[in-house]
XYZ file of C-alpha atoms in Angstrom:
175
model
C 31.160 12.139 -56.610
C 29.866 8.929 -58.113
C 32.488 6.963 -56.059
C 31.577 9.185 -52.584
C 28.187 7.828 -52.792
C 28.994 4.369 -53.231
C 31.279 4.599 -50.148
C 28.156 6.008 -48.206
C 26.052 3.687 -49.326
C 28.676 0.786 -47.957
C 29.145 2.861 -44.057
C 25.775 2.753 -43.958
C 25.409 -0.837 -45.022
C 28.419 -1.624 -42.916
C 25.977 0.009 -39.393
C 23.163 -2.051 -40.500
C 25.479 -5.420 -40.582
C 27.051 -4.287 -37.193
C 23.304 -4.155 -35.664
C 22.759 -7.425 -36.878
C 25.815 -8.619 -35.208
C 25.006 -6.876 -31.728
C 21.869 -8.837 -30.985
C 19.110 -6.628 -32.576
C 15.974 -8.120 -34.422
C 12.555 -7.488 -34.804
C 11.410 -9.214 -31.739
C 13.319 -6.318 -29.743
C 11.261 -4.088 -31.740
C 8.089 -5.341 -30.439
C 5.663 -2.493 -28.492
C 3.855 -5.029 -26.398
C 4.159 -8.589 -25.519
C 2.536 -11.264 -27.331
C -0.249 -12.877 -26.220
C 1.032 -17.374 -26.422
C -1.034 -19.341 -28.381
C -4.745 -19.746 -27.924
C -4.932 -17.232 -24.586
C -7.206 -15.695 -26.329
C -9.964 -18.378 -25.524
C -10.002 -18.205 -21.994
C -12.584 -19.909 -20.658
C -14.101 -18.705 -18.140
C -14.485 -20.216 -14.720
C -17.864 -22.515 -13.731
C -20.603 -21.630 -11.442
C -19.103 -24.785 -8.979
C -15.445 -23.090 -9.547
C -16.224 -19.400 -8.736
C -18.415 -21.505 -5.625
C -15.433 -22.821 -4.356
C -12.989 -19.665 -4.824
C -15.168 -18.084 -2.644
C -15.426 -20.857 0.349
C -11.622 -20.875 0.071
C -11.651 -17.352 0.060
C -13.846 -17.363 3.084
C -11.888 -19.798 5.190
C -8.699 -17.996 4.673
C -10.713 -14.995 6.126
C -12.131 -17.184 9.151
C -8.543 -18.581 9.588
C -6.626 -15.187 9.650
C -9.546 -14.192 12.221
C -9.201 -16.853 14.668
C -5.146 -15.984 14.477
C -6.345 -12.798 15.612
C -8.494 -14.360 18.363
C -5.579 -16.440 19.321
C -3.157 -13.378 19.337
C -5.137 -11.643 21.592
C -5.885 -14.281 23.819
C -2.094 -15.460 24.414
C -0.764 -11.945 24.621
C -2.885 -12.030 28.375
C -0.767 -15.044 28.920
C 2.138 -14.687 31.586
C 4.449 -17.268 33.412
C 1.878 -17.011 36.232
C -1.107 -17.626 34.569
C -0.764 -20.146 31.826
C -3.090 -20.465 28.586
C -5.418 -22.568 29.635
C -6.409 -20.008 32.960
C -6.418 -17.300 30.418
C -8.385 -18.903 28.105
C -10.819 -20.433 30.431
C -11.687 -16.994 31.851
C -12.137 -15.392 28.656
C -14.393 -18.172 27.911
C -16.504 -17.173 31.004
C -16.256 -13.646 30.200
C -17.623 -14.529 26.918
C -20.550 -16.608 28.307
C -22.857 -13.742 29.509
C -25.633 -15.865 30.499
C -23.586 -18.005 32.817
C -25.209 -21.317 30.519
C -21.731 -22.910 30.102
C -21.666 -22.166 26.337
C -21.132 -19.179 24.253
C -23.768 -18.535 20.979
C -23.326 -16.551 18.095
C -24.268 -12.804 19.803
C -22.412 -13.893 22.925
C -19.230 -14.641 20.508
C -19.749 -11.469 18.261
C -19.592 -9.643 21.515
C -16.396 -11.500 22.620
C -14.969 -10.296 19.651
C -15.665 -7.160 20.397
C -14.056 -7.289 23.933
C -10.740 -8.569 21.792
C -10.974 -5.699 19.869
C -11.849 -7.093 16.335
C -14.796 -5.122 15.707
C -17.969 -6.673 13.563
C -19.084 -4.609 10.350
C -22.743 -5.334 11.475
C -23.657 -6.172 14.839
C -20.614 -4.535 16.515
C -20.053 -0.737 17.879
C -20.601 2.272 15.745
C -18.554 2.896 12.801
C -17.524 1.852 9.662
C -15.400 -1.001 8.827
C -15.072 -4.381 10.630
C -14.766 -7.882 10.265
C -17.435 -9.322 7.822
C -20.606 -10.970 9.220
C -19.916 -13.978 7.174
C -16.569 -14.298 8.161
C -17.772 -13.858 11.519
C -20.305 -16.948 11.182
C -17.769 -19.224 9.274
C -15.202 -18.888 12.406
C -18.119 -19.850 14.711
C -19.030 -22.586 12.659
C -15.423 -23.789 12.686
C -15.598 -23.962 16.510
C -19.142 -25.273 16.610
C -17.793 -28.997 16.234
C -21.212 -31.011 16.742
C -23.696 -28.135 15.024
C -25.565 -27.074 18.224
C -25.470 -23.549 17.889
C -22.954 -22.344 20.392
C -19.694 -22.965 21.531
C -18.448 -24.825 24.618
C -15.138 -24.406 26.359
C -13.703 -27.930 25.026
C -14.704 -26.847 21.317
C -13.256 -23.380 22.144
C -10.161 -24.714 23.566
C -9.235 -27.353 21.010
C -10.025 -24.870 17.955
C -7.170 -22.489 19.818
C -4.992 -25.280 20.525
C -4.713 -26.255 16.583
C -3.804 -22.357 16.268
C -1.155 -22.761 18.655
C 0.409 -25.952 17.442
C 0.385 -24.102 13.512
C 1.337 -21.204 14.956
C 4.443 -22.689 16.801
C 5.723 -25.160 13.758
C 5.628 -21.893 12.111
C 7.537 -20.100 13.963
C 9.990 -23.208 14.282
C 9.989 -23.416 10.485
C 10.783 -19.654 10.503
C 13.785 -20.014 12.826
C 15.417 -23.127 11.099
C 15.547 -21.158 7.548
């Protein structure tokens, strides 16, 4: 009996060795990752950095909004009336008071007509694009600061849309 247990004790040596030899340590036996060195003193972002995460965060906002503006403009484009017809009477659409510019309400009500409803100033309901979102796309057209929008501001802002929008889709088709 003396030799029996001996011979256990050396199969069940012999499984531990073969463990060992498969690949298994104590790292597999880990319940959740490790944390590397020092992440536990995170600093945390600066007044300045949390400033700018939210401008960028912003302009991505504005940009994916005038891609919207674009979309809707150029889908009203045909091979008998070309973008800059379509465009130029949207423009005048826009520009309820006939002055030959469009200002902020004018532009939040364009919107409107494109479908991309306003959270604030736009039709009843919930939801919308953001107000400030709103204001940092009209800003982005208002080139010299006046307060509203004229066609050749309007039409150049659309044209850079185009031109990204098209080495996009370029970019898109070559890979």
């Amino acid at each position: 009996t003396k030799g029996a247990h001996l011979a256990d004790a050396n199969s069940s040596l012999n499984l531990h060795s073969g463990r060992v030899q498969e690949g298994y340590s104590s790292r597999h036996l880990a319940v959740r990752p490790r944390l590397p060195m020092g992440a536990d003193l995170v600093v945390p972002p600066t007044a300045d950095e949390m400033a700018h995460a939210a401008m960028l965060e912003l302009d991505n906002a504005a940009s994916k909004l005038e891609v919207a503006v674009f979309d809707s403009l150029w889908s009203r484009t045909t091979a008998h009336f070309g973008e800059h017809r379509v465009f130029k009477a949207a423009f005048t659409k826009f520009d309820t008071d006939g002055t030959g510019s469009v200002d902020f309400k004018e532009f939040t009500a364009a919107l409107e007509s494109l479908g991309l409803h306003t959270a604030e100033d736009g039709l009843a309901g919930q939801g919308g694009v953001p107000q400030n979102v709103v204001r940092q796309l009209f800003s982005r057209y208002d080139k010299d600061g006046s307060g509203e929008v004229d066609y050749a501001e309007f039409y150049n802002e659309l044209l850079k849309v185009k031109d990204a929008n098209h080495t996009i889709s370029r970019i898109g088709a070559s890979g």
